[in-house]
PDB file of C-alpha atoms in Angstrom:
ATOM      1  CA  UNK A 714     124.133 118.655 103.464  1.00 73.00           C
ATOM      2  CA  UNK A 715     126.107 118.243 100.231  1.00 84.00           C
ATOM      3  CA  UNK A 716     124.614 116.883  97.045  1.00 87.00           C
ATOM      4  CA  UNK A 717     125.959 113.354  97.383  1.00 90.00           C
ATOM      5  CA  UNK A 718     124.605 113.002 100.924  1.00 90.00           C
ATOM      6  CA  UNK A 719     121.252 114.444  99.884  1.00 90.00           C
ATOM      7  CA  UNK A 720     120.968 111.967  97.010  1.00 93.00           C
ATOM      8  CA  UNK A 721     121.825 109.009  99.225  1.00 94.00           C
ATOM      9  CA  UNK A 722     119.431 110.051 101.984  1.00 95.00           C
ATOM     10  CA  UNK A 723     116.626 110.795  99.528  1.00 95.00           C
ATOM     11  CA  UNK A 724     117.124 107.524  97.698  1.00 96.00           C
ATOM     12  CA  UNK A 725     117.521 105.423 100.828  1.00 97.00           C
ATOM     13  CA  UNK A 726     114.419 106.896 102.460  1.00 97.00           C
ATOM     14  CA  UNK A 727     112.430 106.427  99.263  1.00 96.00           C
ATOM     15  CA  UNK A 728     113.446 102.768  99.047  1.00 97.00           C
ATOM     16  CA  UNK A 729     112.602 102.140 102.710  1.00 97.00           C
ATOM     17  CA  UNK A 730     109.192 103.820 102.387  1.00 97.00           C
ATOM     18  CA  UNK A 731     108.427 101.889  99.208  1.00 97.00           C
ATOM     19  CA  UNK A 732     109.362  98.511 100.700  1.00 97.00           C
ATOM     20  CA  UNK A 733     107.121  99.127 103.710  1.00 96.00           C
ATOM     21  CA  UNK A 734     104.232 100.158 101.444  1.00 95.00           C
ATOM     22  CA  UNK A 735     104.733  97.078  99.260  1.00 95.00           C
ATOM     23  CA  UNK A 736     104.501  94.901 102.384  1.00 95.00           C
ATOM     24  CA  UNK A 737     101.430  96.759 103.656  1.00 93.00           C
ATOM     25  CA  UNK A 738      99.112  96.681 100.635  1.00 89.00           C
ATOM     26  CA  UNK A 739      98.653  92.870 100.331  1.00 90.00           C
ATOM     27  CA  UNK A 740      97.618  92.696 103.995  1.00 91.00           C
ATOM     28  CA  UNK A 741      94.339  94.384 103.008  1.00 88.00           C
ATOM     29  CA  UNK A 742      93.340  91.439 100.795  1.00 87.00           C
ATOM     30  CA  UNK A 743      93.977  88.419 103.028  1.00 88.00           C
ATOM     31  CA  UNK A 744      90.469  88.274 104.512  1.00 85.00           C
ATOM     32  CA  UNK A 745      87.146  88.625 102.702  1.00 82.00           C
ATOM     33  CA  UNK A 746      85.212  89.730 105.789  1.00 84.00           C
ATOM     34  CA  UNK A 747      86.158  91.742 108.877  1.00 90.00           C
ATOM     35  CA  UNK A 748      89.838  90.909 109.475  1.00 91.00           C
ATOM     36  CA  UNK A 749      91.214  90.001 112.917  1.00 93.00           C
ATOM     37  CA  UNK A 750      92.619  92.859 114.973  1.00 93.00           C
ATOM     38  CA  UNK A 751      96.170  91.566 114.519  1.00 94.00           C
ATOM     39  CA  UNK A 752      95.929  91.934 110.752  1.00 94.00           C
ATOM     40  CA  UNK A 753      94.566  95.487 110.901  1.00 94.00           C
ATOM     41  CA  UNK A 754      97.042  96.682 113.513  1.00 95.00           C
ATOM     42  CA  UNK A 755      99.977  95.056 111.704  1.00 96.00           C
ATOM     43  CA  UNK A 756      99.192  96.692 108.390  1.00 94.00           C
ATOM     44  CA  UNK A 757      98.637 100.032 110.101  1.00 95.00           C
ATOM     45  CA  UNK A 758     101.967  99.747 111.918  1.00 96.00           C
ATOM     46  CA  UNK A 759     103.774  98.942 108.661  1.00 96.00           C
ATOM     47  CA  UNK A 760     102.017 101.891 107.031  1.00 94.00           C
ATOM     48  CA  UNK A 761     103.062 104.226 109.839  1.00 96.00           C
ATOM     49  CA  UNK A 762     106.693 103.168 109.377  1.00 97.00           C
ATOM     50  CA  UNK A 763     106.352 103.781 105.633  1.00 96.00           C
ATOM     51  CA  UNK A 764     105.015 107.284 106.254  1.00 96.00           C
ATOM     52  CA  UNK A 765     107.878 108.037 108.636  1.00 97.00           C
ATOM     53  CA  UNK A 766     110.357 107.202 105.883  1.00 97.00           C
ATOM     54  CA  UNK A 767     108.264 109.185 103.406  1.00 97.00           C
ATOM     55  CA  UNK A 768     108.677 112.249 105.621  1.00 97.00           C
ATOM     56  CA  UNK A 769     112.444 111.752 105.498  1.00 97.00           C
ATOM     57  CA  UNK A 770     112.217 111.351 101.728  1.00 97.00           C
ATOM     58  CA  UNK A 771     110.332 114.605 101.071  1.00 97.00           C
ATOM     59  CA  UNK A 772     112.588 116.517 103.473  1.00 96.00           C
ATOM     60  CA  UNK A 773     115.761 115.169 101.891  1.00 96.00           C
ATOM     61  CA  UNK A 774     114.362 115.833  98.409  1.00 96.00           C
ATOM     62  CA  UNK A 775     113.902 119.495  99.295  1.00 95.00           C
ATOM     63  CA  UNK A 776     117.525 119.630 100.455  1.00 93.00           C
ATOM     64  CA  UNK A 777     118.637 117.917  97.252  1.00 94.00           C
ATOM     65  CA  UNK A 778     116.875 120.529  95.137  1.00 95.00           C
ATOM     66  CA  UNK A 779     118.462 123.266  97.223  1.00 92.00           C
ATOM     67  CA  UNK A 780     121.914 121.732  96.637  1.00 90.00           C
ATOM     68  CA  UNK A 781     121.472 121.211  92.898  1.00 91.00           C
ATOM     69  CA  UNK A 782     119.567 124.346  91.940  1.00 91.00           C
ATOM     70  CA  UNK A 783     118.662 126.952  94.584  1.00 92.00           C
ATOM     71  CA  UNK A 784     116.644 128.712  91.885  1.00 94.00           C
ATOM     72  CA  UNK A 785     113.998 125.996  92.151  1.00 94.00           C
ATOM     73  CA  UNK A 786     114.010 125.680  95.911  1.00 94.00           C
ATOM     74  CA  UNK A 787     110.440 127.052  95.959  1.00 95.00           C
ATOM     75  CA  UNK A 788     109.221 124.080  93.909  1.00 95.00           C
ATOM     76  CA  UNK A 789     111.130 121.682  96.130  1.00 94.00           C
ATOM     77  CA  UNK A 790     109.426 123.314  99.115  1.00 96.00           C
ATOM     78  CA  UNK A 791     106.040 122.844  97.434  1.00 96.00           C
ATOM     79  CA  UNK A 792     106.762 119.142  96.960  1.00 96.00           C
ATOM     80  CA  UNK A 793     107.875 118.921 100.594  1.00 97.00           C
ATOM     81  CA  UNK A 794     104.740 120.662 101.871  1.00 97.00           C
ATOM     82  CA  UNK A 795     102.380 118.528  99.799  1.00 97.00           C
ATOM     83  CA  UNK A 796     104.210 115.367 100.882  1.00 96.00           C
ATOM     84  CA  UNK A 797     104.057 116.493 104.506  1.00 97.00           C
ATOM     85  CA  UNK A 798     100.313 117.147 104.302  1.00 97.00           C
ATOM     86  CA  UNK A 799      99.715 113.791 102.601  1.00 96.00           C
ATOM     87  CA  UNK A 800     101.701 111.970 105.283  1.00 96.00           C
ATOM     88  CA  UNK A 801      99.880 113.801 108.082  1.00 96.00           C
ATOM     89  CA  UNK A 802      96.449 113.058 106.608  1.00 95.00           C
ATOM     90  CA  UNK A 803      97.286 109.385 106.221  1.00 95.00           C
ATOM     91  CA  UNK A 804      98.705 109.168 109.749  1.00 95.00           C
ATOM     92  CA  UNK A 805      95.484 110.664 111.123  1.00 95.00           C
ATOM     93  CA  UNK A 806      93.477 108.126 109.123  1.00 94.00           C
ATOM     94  CA  UNK A 807      95.617 105.306 110.495  1.00 94.00           C
ATOM     95  CA  UNK A 808      95.068 106.573 114.019  1.00 94.00           C
ATOM     96  CA  UNK A 809      91.295 106.651 113.536  1.00 94.00           C
ATOM     97  CA  UNK A 810      91.296 103.091 112.201  1.00 94.00           C
ATOM     98  CA  UNK A 811      93.546 101.759 114.948  1.00 94.00           C
ATOM     99  CA  UNK A 812      91.505 103.444 117.668  1.00 94.00           C
ATOM    100  CA  UNK A 813      88.251 101.995 116.330  1.00 94.00           C
ATOM    101  CA  UNK A 814      89.718  98.482 116.097  1.00 94.00           C
ATOM    102  CA  UNK A 815      91.199  98.613 119.593  1.00 94.00           C
ATOM    103  CA  UNK A 816      87.967  99.918 121.107  1.00 94.00           C
ATOM    104  CA  UNK A 817      85.642  97.438 119.357  1.00 92.00           C
ATOM    105  CA  UNK A 818      84.705  94.263 121.237  1.00 89.00           C
ATOM    106  CA  UNK A 819      84.423  92.288 117.991  1.00 91.00           C
ATOM    107  CA  UNK A 820      86.312  92.240 114.660  1.00 90.00           C
ATOM    108  CA  UNK A 821      85.427  95.145 112.383  1.00 92.00           C
ATOM    109  CA  UNK A 822      86.450  96.184 108.896  1.00 90.00           C
ATOM    110  CA  UNK A 823      87.781  99.724 109.413  1.00 90.00           C
ATOM    111  CA  UNK A 824      87.737 100.425 105.676  1.00 87.00           C
ATOM    112  CA  UNK A 825      83.932 100.351 105.969  1.00 88.00           C
ATOM    113  CA  UNK A 826      83.109 101.024 109.620  1.00 90.00           C
ATOM    114  CA  UNK A 827      85.371 104.058 110.192  1.00 90.00           C
ATOM    115  CA  UNK A 828      83.560 106.557 107.993  1.00 87.00           C
ATOM    116  CA  UNK A 829      85.846 109.450 108.908  1.00 85.00           C
ATOM    117  CA  UNK A 830      88.647 107.963 106.822  1.00 91.00           C
ATOM    118  CA  UNK A 831      86.757 107.693 103.516  1.00 90.00           C
ATOM    119  CA  UNK A 832      87.681 111.114 102.194  1.00 92.00           C
ATOM    120  CA  UNK A 833      91.021 111.280 104.013  1.00 93.00           C
ATOM    121  CA  UNK A 834      92.335 108.112 102.354  1.00 91.00           C
ATOM    122  CA  UNK A 835      90.483 108.893  99.141  1.00 93.00           C
ATOM    123  CA  UNK A 836      89.865 112.286  97.556  1.00 95.00           C
ATOM    124  CA  UNK A 837      92.010 114.398  99.895  1.00 95.00           C
ATOM    125  CA  UNK A 838      95.007 112.082  99.685  1.00 95.00           C
ATOM    126  CA  UNK A 839      94.675 111.841  95.917  1.00 96.00           C
ATOM    127  CA  UNK A 840      94.688 115.622  95.575  1.00 97.00           C
ATOM    128  CA  UNK A 841      97.700 116.076  97.863  1.00 96.00           C
ATOM    129  CA  UNK A 842      99.620 113.384  95.993  1.00 97.00           C
ATOM    130  CA  UNK A 843      98.787 115.081  92.712  1.00 97.00           C
ATOM    131  CA  UNK A 844     100.302 118.330  94.021  1.00 97.00           C
ATOM    132  CA  UNK A 845     103.373 116.475  95.302  1.00 97.00           C
ATOM    133  CA  UNK A 846     103.948 114.556  92.083  1.00 97.00           C
ATOM    134  CA  UNK A 847     103.433 117.612  89.896  1.00 97.00           C
ATOM    135  CA  UNK A 848     105.914 119.649  91.924  1.00 97.00           C
ATOM    136  CA  UNK A 849     108.447 116.808  91.900  1.00 97.00           C
ATOM    137  CA  UNK A 850     108.028 116.300  88.160  1.00 96.00           C
ATOM    138  CA  UNK A 851     108.468 120.015  87.524  1.00 97.00           C
ATOM    139  CA  UNK A 852     111.638 120.240  89.615  1.00 96.00           C
ATOM    140  CA  UNK A 853     113.210 117.199  87.990  1.00 95.00           C
ATOM    141  CA  UNK A 854     112.355 118.368  84.467  1.00 95.00           C
ATOM    142  CA  UNK A 855     113.860 121.813  85.118  1.00 94.00           C
ATOM    143  CA  UNK A 856     116.975 120.820  87.051  1.00 92.00           C
ATOM    144  CA  UNK A 857     117.756 117.483  85.339  1.00 91.00           C
ATOM    145  CA  UNK A 858     118.750 116.117  88.736  1.00 91.00           C
ATOM    146  CA  UNK A 859     117.246 112.704  87.856  1.00 92.00           C
ATOM    147  CA  UNK A 860     116.598 110.766  84.622  1.00 92.00           C
ATOM    148  CA  UNK A 861     113.849 112.086  82.348  1.00 93.00           C
ATOM    149  CA  UNK A 862     111.512 109.130  83.037  1.00 95.00           C
ATOM    150  CA  UNK A 863     111.124 110.255  86.647  1.00 95.00           C
ATOM    151  CA  UNK A 864     109.544 113.564  85.715  1.00 95.00           C
ATOM    152  CA  UNK A 865     107.367 112.088  82.978  1.00 96.00           C
ATOM    153  CA  UNK A 866     106.063 109.308  85.210  1.00 96.00           C
ATOM    154  CA  UNK A 867     105.428 111.792  88.021  1.00 97.00           C
ATOM    155  CA  UNK A 868     103.200 113.854  85.730  1.00 97.00           C
ATOM    156  CA  UNK A 869     101.307 110.749  84.606  1.00 97.00           C
ATOM    157  CA  UNK A 870     100.737 109.600  88.203  1.00 97.00           C
ATOM    158  CA  UNK A 871      99.629 113.099  89.158  1.00 97.00           C
ATOM    159  CA  UNK A 872      96.985 112.964  86.436  1.00 97.00           C
ATOM    160  CA  UNK A 873      95.804 109.521  87.562  1.00 97.00           C
ATOM    161  CA  UNK A 874      95.495 110.734  91.151  1.00 97.00           C
ATOM    162  CA  UNK A 875      93.477 113.739  90.016  1.00 97.00           C
ATOM    163  CA  UNK A 876      91.127 111.389  88.164  1.00 97.00           C
ATOM    164  CA  UNK A 877      90.233 109.748  91.478  1.00 96.00           C
ATOM    165  CA  UNK A 878      89.422 112.972  93.348  1.00 96.00           C
ATOM    166  CA  UNK A 879      85.697 112.872  92.363  1.00 96.00           C
ATOM    167  CA  UNK A 880      85.387 109.326  93.786  1.00 95.00           C
ATOM    168  CA  UNK A 881      83.729 110.768  96.913  1.00 93.00           C
ATOM    169  CA  UNK A 882      80.468 110.891  94.918  1.00 95.00           C
ATOM    170  CA  UNK A 883      80.408 107.114  94.313  1.00 93.00           C
ATOM    171  CA  UNK A 884      79.582 105.495  97.633  1.00 91.00           C
ATOM    172  CA  UNK A 885      81.544 103.630 100.269  1.00 89.00           C
ATOM    173  CA  UNK A 886      81.846 100.037  99.070  1.00 89.00           C
ATOM    174  CA  UNK A 887      85.517  98.937  99.151  1.00 86.00           C
ATOM    175  CA  UNK A 888      84.837  96.229  96.556  1.00 86.00           C
ATOM    176  CA  UNK A 889      83.915  98.906  94.017  1.00 92.00           C
ATOM    177  CA  UNK A 890      86.787 100.274  91.972  1.00 93.00           C
ATOM    178  CA  UNK A 891      85.814 103.954  92.037  1.00 95.00           C
ATOM    179  CA  UNK A 892      84.095 104.330  95.436  1.00 94.00           C
ATOM    180  CA  UNK A 893      85.238 106.874  98.023  1.00 92.00           C
ATOM    181  CA  UNK A 894      87.065 104.015  99.764  1.00 90.00           C
ATOM    182  CA  UNK A 895      87.143 101.680  96.757  1.00 91.00           C
ATOM    183  CA  UNK A 896      90.039  99.397  95.954  1.00 90.00           C
ATOM    184  CA  UNK A 897      91.003 101.497  92.957  1.00 92.00           C
ATOM    185  CA  UNK A 898      90.914 104.773  94.861  1.00 91.00           C
ATOM    186  CA  UNK A 899      92.963 103.492  97.788  1.00 90.00           C
ATOM    187  CA  UNK A 900      94.707 100.124  97.437  1.00 88.00           C
ATOM    188  CA  UNK A 901      95.544 100.293  93.729  1.00 91.00           C
ATOM    189  CA  UNK A 902      96.807 103.850  93.955  1.00 93.00           C
ATOM    190  CA  UNK A 903      98.863 102.929  97.012  1.00 90.00           C
ATOM    191  CA  UNK A 904     100.405  99.981  95.188  1.00 91.00           C
ATOM    192  CA  UNK A 905     101.275 102.068  92.133  1.00 94.00           C
ATOM    193  CA  UNK A 906     102.816 104.755  94.343  1.00 94.00           C
ATOM    194  CA  UNK A 907     104.910 102.191  96.213  1.00 95.00           C
ATOM    195  CA  UNK A 908     106.503 100.663  93.107  1.00 96.00           C
ATOM    196  CA  UNK A 909     107.056 104.070  91.524  1.00 97.00           C
ATOM    197  CA  UNK A 910     108.671 105.289  94.728  1.00 96.00           C
ATOM    198  CA  UNK A 911     110.889 102.205  94.816  1.00 97.00           C
ATOM    199  CA  UNK A 912     112.137 102.873  91.280  1.00 97.00           C
ATOM    200  CA  UNK A 913     112.629 106.555  92.062  1.00 97.00           C
ATOM    201  CA  UNK A 914     114.497 105.767  95.271  1.00 96.00           C
ATOM    202  CA  UNK A 915     116.843 103.349  93.542  1.00 96.00           C
ATOM    203  CA  UNK A 916     117.511 105.827  90.730  1.00 95.00           C
ATOM    204  CA  UNK A 917     118.195 108.639  93.196  1.00 95.00           C
ATOM    205  CA  UNK A 918     120.508 106.552  95.370  1.00 94.00           C
ATOM    206  CA  UNK A 919     122.490 105.311  92.382  1.00 93.00           C
ATOM    207  CA  UNK A 920     122.840 108.862  91.056  1.00 90.00           C
ATOM    208  CA  UNK A 921     125.008 109.710  94.065  1.00 87.00           C
ATOM    209  CA  UNK A 922     127.902 107.832  92.428  1.00 85.00           C
ATOM    210  CA  UNK A 923     127.958 110.339  89.579  1.00 78.00           C
ATOM    211  CA  UNK A 924     128.556 113.290  91.918  1.00 78.00           C
ATOM    212  CA  UNK A 925     130.789 111.536  94.465  1.00 59.00           C
ATOM    213  CA  UNK A 926     134.115 112.742  92.990  1.00 54.00           C
ATOM    214  CA  UNK A 927     132.888 116.345  93.163  1.00 48.00           C
ATOM    215  CA  UNK A 928     131.952 116.271  96.866  1.00 43.00           C
TER     216      UNK A 928
END
């Protein structure tokens, strides 16, 4: 894969993942009590699609780093691995929620009733995203393959994610900002990631024009 193709694939996958995440997050706030099964399964399906595109994004990003600067391929591989682990953890969490909703004979709120997802969506995901964002920020700052704001914002988001890792000590009430499954730990961080990823995807896709004559 040449550099132009890698930039377009990385950017396109990032945009697609971000759009799906942006659609998914509001679906968590439509109902105040246990949502109907259709709502839960719809938002999980949208999230699964988003994670599929995220896997393409992290894979293409590793190839982009390899094309631009093989010297930093190790850091690109670290970003890929952390992104892969994050996606896998979140897919497992989605599967646990979907299974519980399908099996229940009455509406349930899986953000509360499926206890196995508290730490997966919360502290573990936050830590994996921090690794991913730090590696991405480092690669971009060293290789200059994207505008400077992308690396700086990645470092900031990594720090914010790290700040939520200890949330596992603060209960399991989704209405609380800093709970293990709180709206700050999960929904807010997901929303911030989605809009950041959208901006990053657009920037990466547009950067392909700058290298097109050389490919």
